[in-house]
Structure formats: C-alpha cells, structure tokens
PDB file of C-alpha atoms in Angstrom:
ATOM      1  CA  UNK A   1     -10.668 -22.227  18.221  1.00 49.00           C
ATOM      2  CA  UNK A   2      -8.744 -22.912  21.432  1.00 52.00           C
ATOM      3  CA  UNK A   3      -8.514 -19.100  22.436  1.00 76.00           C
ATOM      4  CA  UNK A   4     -11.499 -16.775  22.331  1.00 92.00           C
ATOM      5  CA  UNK A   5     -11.846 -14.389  18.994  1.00 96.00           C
ATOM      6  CA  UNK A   6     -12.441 -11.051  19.708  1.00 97.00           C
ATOM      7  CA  UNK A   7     -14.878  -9.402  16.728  1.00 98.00           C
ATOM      8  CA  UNK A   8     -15.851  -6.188  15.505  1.00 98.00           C
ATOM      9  CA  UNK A   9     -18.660  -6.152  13.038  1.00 98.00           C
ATOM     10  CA  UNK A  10     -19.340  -3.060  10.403  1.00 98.00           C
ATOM     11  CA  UNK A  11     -22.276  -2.748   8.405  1.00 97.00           C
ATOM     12  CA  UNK A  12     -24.541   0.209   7.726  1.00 95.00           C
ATOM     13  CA  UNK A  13     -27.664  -1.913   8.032  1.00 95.00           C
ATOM     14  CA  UNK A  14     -28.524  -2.241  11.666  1.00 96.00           C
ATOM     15  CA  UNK A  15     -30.829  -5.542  11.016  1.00 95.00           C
ATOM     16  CA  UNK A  16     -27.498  -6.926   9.319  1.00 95.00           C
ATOM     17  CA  UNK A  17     -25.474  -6.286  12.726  1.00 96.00           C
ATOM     18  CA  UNK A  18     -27.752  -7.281  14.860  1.00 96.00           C
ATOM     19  CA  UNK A  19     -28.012 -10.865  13.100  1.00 96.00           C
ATOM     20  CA  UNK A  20     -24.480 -10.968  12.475  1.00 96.00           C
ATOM     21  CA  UNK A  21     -23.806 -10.360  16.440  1.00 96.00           C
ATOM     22  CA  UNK A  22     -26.933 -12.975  17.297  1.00 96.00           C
ATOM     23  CA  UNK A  23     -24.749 -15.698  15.236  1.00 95.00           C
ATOM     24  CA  UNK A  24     -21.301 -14.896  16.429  1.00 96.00           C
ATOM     25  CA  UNK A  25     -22.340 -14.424  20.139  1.00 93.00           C
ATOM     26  CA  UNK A  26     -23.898 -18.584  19.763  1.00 93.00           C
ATOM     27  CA  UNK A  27     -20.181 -19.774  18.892  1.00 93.00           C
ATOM     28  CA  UNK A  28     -18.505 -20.098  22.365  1.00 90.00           C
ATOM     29  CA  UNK A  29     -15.313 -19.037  20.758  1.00 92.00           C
ATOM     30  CA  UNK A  30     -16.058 -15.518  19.558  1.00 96.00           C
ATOM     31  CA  UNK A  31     -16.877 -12.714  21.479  1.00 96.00           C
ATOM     32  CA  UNK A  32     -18.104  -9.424  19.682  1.00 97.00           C
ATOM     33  CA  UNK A  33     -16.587  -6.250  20.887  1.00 97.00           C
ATOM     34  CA  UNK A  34     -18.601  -3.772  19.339  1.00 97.00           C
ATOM     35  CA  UNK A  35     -20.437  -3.070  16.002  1.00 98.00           C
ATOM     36  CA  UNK A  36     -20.249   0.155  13.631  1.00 97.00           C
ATOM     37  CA  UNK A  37     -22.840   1.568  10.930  1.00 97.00           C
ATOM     38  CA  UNK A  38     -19.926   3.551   8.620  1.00 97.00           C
ATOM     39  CA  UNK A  39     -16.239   3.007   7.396  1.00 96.00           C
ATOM     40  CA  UNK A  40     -15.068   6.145   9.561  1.00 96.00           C
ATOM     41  CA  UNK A  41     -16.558   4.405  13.051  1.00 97.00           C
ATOM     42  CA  UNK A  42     -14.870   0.910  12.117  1.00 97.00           C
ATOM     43  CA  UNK A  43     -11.663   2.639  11.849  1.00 97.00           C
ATOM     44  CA  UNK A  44     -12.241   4.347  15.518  1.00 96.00           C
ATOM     45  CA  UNK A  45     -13.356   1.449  17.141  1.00 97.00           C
ATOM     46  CA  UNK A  46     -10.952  -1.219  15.608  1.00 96.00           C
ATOM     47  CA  UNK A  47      -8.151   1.395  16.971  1.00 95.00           C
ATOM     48  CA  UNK A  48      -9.996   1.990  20.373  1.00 96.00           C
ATOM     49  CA  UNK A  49     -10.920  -2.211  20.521  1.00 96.00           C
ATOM     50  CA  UNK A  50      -7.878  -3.676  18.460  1.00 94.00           C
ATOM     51  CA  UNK A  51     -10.123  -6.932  17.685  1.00 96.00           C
ATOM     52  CA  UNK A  52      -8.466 -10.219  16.195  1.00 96.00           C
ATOM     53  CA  UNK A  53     -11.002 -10.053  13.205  1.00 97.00           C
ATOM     54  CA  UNK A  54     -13.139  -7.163  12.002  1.00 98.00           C
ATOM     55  CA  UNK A  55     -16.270  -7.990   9.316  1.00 97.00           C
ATOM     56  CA  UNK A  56     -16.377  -5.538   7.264  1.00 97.00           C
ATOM     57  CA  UNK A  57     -19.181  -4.645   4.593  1.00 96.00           C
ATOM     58  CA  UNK A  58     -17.719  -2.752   1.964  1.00 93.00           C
ATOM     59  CA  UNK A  59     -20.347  -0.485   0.520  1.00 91.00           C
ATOM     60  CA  UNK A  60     -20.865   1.812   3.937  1.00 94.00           C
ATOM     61  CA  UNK A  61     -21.428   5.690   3.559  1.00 93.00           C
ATOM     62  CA  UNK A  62     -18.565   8.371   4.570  1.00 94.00           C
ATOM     63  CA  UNK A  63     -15.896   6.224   4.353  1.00 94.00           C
ATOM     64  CA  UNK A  64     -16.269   2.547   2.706  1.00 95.00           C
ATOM     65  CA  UNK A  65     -14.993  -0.557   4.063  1.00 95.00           C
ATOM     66  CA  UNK A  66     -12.257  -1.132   1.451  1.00 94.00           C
ATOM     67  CA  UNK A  67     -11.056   2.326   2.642  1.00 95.00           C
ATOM     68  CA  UNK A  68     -11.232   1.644   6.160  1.00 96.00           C
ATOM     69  CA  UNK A  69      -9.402  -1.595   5.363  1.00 94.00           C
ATOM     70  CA  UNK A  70      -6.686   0.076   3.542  1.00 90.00           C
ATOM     71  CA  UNK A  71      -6.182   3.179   6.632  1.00 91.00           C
ATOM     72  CA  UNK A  72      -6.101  -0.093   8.952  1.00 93.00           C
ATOM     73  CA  UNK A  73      -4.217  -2.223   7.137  1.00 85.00           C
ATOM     74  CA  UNK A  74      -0.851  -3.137   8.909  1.00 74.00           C
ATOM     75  CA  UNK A  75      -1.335  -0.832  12.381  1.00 79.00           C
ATOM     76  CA  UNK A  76      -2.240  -3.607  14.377  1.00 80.00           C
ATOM     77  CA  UNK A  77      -3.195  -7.193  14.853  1.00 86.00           C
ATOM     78  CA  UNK A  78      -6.669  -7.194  13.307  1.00 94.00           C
ATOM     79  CA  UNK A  79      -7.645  -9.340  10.477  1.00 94.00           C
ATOM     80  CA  UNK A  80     -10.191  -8.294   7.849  1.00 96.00           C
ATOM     81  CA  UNK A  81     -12.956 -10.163   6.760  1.00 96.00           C
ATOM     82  CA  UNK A  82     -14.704  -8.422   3.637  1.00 95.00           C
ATOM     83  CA  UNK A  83     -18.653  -9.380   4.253  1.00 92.00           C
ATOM     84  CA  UNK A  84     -20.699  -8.242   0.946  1.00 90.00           C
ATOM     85  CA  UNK A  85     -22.784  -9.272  -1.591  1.00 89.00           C
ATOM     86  CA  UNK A  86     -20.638  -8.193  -4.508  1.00 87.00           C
ATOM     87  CA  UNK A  87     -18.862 -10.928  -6.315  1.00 82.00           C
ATOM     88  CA  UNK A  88     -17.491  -9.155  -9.279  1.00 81.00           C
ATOM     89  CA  UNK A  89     -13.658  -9.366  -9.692  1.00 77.00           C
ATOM     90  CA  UNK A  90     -12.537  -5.380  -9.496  1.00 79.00           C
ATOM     91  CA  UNK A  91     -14.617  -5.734  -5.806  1.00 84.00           C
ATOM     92  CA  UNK A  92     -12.614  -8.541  -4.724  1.00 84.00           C
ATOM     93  CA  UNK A  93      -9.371  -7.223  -5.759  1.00 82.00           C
ATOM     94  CA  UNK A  94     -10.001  -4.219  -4.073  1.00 85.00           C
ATOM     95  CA  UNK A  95     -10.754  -5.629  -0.825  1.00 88.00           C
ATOM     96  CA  UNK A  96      -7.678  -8.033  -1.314  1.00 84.00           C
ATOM     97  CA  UNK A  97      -5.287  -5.384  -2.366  1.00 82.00           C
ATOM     98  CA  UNK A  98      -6.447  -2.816   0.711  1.00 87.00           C
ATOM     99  CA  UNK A  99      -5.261  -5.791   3.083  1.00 88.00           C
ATOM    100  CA  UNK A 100      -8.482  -7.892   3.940  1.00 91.00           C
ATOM    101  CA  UNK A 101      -7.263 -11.500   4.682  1.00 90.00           C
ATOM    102  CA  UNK A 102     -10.787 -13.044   3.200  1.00 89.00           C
ATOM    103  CA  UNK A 103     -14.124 -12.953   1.387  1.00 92.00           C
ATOM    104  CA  UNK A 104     -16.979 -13.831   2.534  1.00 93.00           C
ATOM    105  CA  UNK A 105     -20.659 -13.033   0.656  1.00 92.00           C
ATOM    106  CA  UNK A 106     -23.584 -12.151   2.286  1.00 91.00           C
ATOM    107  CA  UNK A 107     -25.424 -15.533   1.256  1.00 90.00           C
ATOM    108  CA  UNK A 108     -23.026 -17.191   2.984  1.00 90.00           C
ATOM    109  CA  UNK A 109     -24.071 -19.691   5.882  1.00 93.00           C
ATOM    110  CA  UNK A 110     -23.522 -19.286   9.465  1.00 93.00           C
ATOM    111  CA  UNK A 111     -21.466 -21.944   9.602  1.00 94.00           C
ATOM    112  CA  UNK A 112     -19.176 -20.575   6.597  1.00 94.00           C
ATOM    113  CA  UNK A 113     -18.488 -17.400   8.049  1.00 95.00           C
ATOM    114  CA  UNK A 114     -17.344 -18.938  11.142  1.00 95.00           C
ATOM    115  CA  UNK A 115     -14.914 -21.440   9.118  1.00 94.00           C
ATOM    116  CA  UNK A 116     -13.586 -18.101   7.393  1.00 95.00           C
ATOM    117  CA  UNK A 117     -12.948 -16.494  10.678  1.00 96.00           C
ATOM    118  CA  UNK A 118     -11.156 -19.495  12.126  1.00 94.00           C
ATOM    119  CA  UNK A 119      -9.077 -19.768   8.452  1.00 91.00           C
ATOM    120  CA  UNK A 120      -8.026 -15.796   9.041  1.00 91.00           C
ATOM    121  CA  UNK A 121      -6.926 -16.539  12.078  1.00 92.00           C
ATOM    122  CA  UNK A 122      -5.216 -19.180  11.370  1.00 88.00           C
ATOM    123  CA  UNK A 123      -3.059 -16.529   9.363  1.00 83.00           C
ATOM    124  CA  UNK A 124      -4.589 -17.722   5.760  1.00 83.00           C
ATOM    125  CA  UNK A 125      -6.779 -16.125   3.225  1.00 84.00           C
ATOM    126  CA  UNK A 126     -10.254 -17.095   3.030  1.00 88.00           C
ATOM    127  CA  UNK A 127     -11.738 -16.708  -0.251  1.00 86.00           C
ATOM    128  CA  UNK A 128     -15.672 -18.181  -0.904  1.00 85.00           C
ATOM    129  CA  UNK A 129     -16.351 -20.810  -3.021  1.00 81.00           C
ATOM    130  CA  UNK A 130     -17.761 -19.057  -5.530  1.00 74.00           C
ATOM    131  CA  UNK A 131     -15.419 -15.925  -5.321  1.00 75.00           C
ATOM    132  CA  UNK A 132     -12.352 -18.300  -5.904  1.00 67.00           C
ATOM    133  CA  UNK A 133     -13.525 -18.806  -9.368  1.00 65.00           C
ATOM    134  CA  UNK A 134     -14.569 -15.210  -9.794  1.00 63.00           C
ATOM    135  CA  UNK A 135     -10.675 -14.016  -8.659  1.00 66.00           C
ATOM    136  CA  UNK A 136      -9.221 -16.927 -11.429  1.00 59.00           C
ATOM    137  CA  UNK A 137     -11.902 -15.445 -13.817  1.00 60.00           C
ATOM    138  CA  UNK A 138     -10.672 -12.087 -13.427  1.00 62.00           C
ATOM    139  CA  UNK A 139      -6.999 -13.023 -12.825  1.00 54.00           C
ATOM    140  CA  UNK A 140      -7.143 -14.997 -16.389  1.00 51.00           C
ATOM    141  CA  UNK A 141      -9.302 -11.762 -18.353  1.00 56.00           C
ATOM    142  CA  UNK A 142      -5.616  -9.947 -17.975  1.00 52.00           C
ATOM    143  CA  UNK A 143      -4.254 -12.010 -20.685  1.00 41.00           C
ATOM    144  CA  UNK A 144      -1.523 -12.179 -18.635  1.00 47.00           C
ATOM    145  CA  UNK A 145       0.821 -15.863 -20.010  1.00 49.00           C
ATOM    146  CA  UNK A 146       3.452 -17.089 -17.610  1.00 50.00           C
ATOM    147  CA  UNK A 147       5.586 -19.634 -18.281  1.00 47.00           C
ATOM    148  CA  UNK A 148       7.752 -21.865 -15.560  1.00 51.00           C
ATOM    149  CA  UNK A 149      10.502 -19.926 -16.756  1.00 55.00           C
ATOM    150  CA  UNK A 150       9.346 -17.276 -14.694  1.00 73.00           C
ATOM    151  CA  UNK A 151       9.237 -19.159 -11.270  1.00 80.00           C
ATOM    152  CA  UNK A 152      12.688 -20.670 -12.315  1.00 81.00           C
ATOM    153  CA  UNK A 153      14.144 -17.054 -12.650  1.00 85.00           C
ATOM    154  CA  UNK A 154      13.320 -16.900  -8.497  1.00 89.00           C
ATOM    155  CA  UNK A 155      16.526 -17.009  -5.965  1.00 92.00           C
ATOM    156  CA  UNK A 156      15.789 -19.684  -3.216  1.00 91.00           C
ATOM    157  CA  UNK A 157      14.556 -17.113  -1.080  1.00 94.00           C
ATOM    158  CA  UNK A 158      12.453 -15.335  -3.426  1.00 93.00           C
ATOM    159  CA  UNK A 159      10.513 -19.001  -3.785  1.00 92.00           C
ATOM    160  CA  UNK A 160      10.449 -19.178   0.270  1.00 94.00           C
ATOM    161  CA  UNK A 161       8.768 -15.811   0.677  1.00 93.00           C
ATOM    162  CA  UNK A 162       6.460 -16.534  -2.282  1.00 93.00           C
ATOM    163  CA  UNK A 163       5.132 -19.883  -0.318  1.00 92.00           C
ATOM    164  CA  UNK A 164       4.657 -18.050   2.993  1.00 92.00           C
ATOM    165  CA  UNK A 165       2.542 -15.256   0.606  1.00 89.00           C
ATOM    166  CA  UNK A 166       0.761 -17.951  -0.776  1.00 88.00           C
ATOM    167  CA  UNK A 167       0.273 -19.867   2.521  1.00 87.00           C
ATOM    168  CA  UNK A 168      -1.771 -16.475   4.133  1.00 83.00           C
ATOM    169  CA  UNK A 169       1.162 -14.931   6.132  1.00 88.00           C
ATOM    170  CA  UNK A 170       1.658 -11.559   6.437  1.00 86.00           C
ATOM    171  CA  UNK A 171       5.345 -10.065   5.974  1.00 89.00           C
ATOM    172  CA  UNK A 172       6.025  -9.442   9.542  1.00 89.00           C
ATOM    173  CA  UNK A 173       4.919 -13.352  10.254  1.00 92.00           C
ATOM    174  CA  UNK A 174       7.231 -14.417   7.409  1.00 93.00           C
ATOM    175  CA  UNK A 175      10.009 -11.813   8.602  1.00 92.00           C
ATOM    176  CA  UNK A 176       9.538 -14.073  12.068  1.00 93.00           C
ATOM    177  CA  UNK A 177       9.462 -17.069  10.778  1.00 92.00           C
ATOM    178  CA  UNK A 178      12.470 -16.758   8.684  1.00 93.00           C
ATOM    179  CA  UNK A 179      14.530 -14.806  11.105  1.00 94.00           C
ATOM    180  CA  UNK A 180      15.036 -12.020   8.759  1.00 94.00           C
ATOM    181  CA  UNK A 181      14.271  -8.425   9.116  1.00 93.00           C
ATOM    182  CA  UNK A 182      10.470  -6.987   7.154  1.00 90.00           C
ATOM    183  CA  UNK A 183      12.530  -4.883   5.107  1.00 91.00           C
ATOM    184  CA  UNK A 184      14.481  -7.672   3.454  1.00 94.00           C
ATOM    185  CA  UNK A 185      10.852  -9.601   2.952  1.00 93.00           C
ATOM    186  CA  UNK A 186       9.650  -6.637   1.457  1.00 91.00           C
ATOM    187  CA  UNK A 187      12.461  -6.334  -0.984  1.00 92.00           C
ATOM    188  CA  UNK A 188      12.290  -9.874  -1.498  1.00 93.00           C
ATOM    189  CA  UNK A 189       8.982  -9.833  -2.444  1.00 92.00           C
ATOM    190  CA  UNK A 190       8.867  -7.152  -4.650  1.00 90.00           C
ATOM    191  CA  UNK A 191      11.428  -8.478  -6.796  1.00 90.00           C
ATOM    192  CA  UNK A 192       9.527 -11.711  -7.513  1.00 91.00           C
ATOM    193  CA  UNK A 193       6.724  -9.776  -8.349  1.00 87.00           C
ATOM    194  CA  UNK A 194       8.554  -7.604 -10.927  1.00 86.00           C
ATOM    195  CA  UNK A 195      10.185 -11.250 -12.094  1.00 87.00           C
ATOM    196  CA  UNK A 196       6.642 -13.126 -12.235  1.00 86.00           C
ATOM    197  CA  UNK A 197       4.760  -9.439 -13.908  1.00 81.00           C
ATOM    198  CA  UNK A 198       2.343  -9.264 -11.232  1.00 81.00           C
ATOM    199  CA  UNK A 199       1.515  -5.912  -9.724  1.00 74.00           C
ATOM    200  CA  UNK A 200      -0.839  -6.750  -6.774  1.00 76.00           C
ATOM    201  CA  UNK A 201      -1.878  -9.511  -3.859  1.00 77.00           C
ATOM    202  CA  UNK A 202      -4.894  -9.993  -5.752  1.00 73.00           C
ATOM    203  CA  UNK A 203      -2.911 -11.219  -8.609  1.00 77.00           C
ATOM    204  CA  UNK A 204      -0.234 -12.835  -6.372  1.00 83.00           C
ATOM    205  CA  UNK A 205      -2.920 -14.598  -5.186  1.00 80.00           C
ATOM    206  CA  UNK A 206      -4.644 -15.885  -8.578  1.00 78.00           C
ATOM    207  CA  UNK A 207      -1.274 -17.087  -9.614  1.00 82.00           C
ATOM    208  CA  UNK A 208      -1.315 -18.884  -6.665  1.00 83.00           C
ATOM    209  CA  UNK A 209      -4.219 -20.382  -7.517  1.00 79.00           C
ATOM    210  CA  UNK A 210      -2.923 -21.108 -11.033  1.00 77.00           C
ATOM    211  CA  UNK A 211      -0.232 -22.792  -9.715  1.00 81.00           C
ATOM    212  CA  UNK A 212      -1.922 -25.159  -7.895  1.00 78.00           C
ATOM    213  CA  UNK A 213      -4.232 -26.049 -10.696  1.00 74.00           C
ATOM    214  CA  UNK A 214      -0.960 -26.956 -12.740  1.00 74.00           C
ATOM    215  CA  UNK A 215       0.262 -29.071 -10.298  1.00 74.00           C
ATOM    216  CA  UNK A 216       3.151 -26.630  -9.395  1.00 73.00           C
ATOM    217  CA  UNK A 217       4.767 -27.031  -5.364  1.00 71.00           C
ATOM    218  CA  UNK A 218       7.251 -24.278  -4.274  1.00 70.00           C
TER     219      UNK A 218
END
C-alpha cells in the first residue's frame, strides 16, 4: 500500500478491538482512527473520521453493523469490511447487499485481513475463501438456470457496466471511468439485472462467480 489506510474498527467486544487495533497499528501502512463498541457509534464516527476502510462486526447491539453499513453506504469514501464469524449465506448477502465491499471471518489470519483491506481498496470485493463457496452455495439453492442467451440479450454497454460490477467498482468509479453520468450507470445496470433475473449484488456477484467457473469473459 503506497499511501497510508486510514481505519475505523467496530466491534462490541472490547478484547476484539483492542487486538484488532494491536495488528493493524504493526502494518506501517494502516493507521487506525478510532474504534466503536455499537452500530449507532460506527455510523458517528465514520461520519466525524470519514476513514478509507471501516471493519465492521455485524452482530453489535442498538444498531447492527449490516445496518450501519446500509445508513453509510454511498455518503462518502469509506469502504466496508464485514468482520464476523457467521458464514451462512442470508449473512453474507446481507452484508453484500447493504454495501460492504468484503468478507472477512473472524478466524481469519492477520495476514488475510490485511490482504482484504488492500483488495477493498484497491476498489474490489473481497470475499474469504471459504465464504466464496458459501455465496455460490447459496447463489445455486435459488434454482435460479441461466442460459448464455441471457448475457447475449445485453447492449454493449450493458456488458461494460456488468465487467466494472464484477471487477469491484462502485457506480460513481464506473460513471468516471466511462465518462458517463451515475444516472445512466444506474439505469444501465438495472436493466441487465432485470435481463439476467437477478435482484441483488449478492446475486450479481455469484453469477459472477458462475461465470468465471464456465469459462465466460465479458
């Protein structure tokens, strides 16, 4: 990480902050801002901070961290790491869906959760080992069959925006990128959803993953 990662860490178990801050503060890259015991003081001091990346633990009392996520989600710059020991599929489409940018579990190594902080800022989605099969699990228990028809039925610049998705960029990135206004991605992407019968990012993302498997390149 060339420039230094600014990190706010929120978990209602103070022995779990304090270890993740003792880990992060050894990386010479990544500087921790501040650290928050509930859902409701993440959302104040991500706000008040405006960190690059926030680890967020998403069973916290008054507000959870898939709700502070989704109040979050799109005001600023932050990134959100989900940090939990759940690994069941409706858990991990939740976090996905409120806007976290990556999954990391608790049993994770310090080295891991490092790699998945550099990967969200590198504007991609981080998903753990194990969780990537648990999303594909989940994504394939919909019974849901789509056939290359479906991907053929995309305009050229449905298939563009569906690659930048896929890649980890968020619309206003792809809006840069393509020199076209967030409104237009939005639309964009909502129609190849409708055309591919997916209804969330957590499914985007699984047929993603299933399109890699088969060999598919946009």
């Amino acid at each position: 990480m060339l420039n230094l990662v600014k990190v706010v860490i929120a978990d209602d178990h103070a022995l779990v902050r304090e270890g993740l801050k003792t880990i992060l503060k050894s990386q010479p890259g990544i500087s921790v801002l501040g650290m928050a015991e509930n859902g409701e003081e993440a959302v104040r001091l991500c706000r008040r901070l405006n960190p690059d990346v926030a680890l967020m633990d998403l069973s916290m009392p008054v507000k959870s961290g898939v709700q502070a996520i989704q109040e979050l989600s799109g005001e600023g710059r932050t990134k959100f790491l989900a940090l939990t020991a759940h690994v069941e599929p409706d858990h991990i489409f939740s976090a996905l869906d409120a806007g976290a940018s990556g999954y990391v579990l608790k049993t994770s190594s310090s080295k891991e959760l490092v790699m998945a902080i550099e990967t969200v800022m590198e504007g991609k989605v981080y998903l753990a080992p194990d969780i990537s099969a648990e999303v594909a699990k989940g994504f394939l228990q919909k019974e849901r069959s789509r056939s290359s028809d479906s991907l053929d039925s995309l305009t050229d610049r449905e298939r563009e925006i569906l690659k930048q998705v896929l890649a980890g960029y968020k619309n206003r990135e792809i809006a840069d990128l393509l020199v076209i206004s967030i409104k237009t991605v939005e639309k964009h992407r909502s129609n190849l959803m409708k055309k591919l019968g997916l209804r969330s990012k957590a499914e985007l993302m699984a047929y993603g993953e299933e399109l890699k498997e088969k060999g598919v390149f946009l």
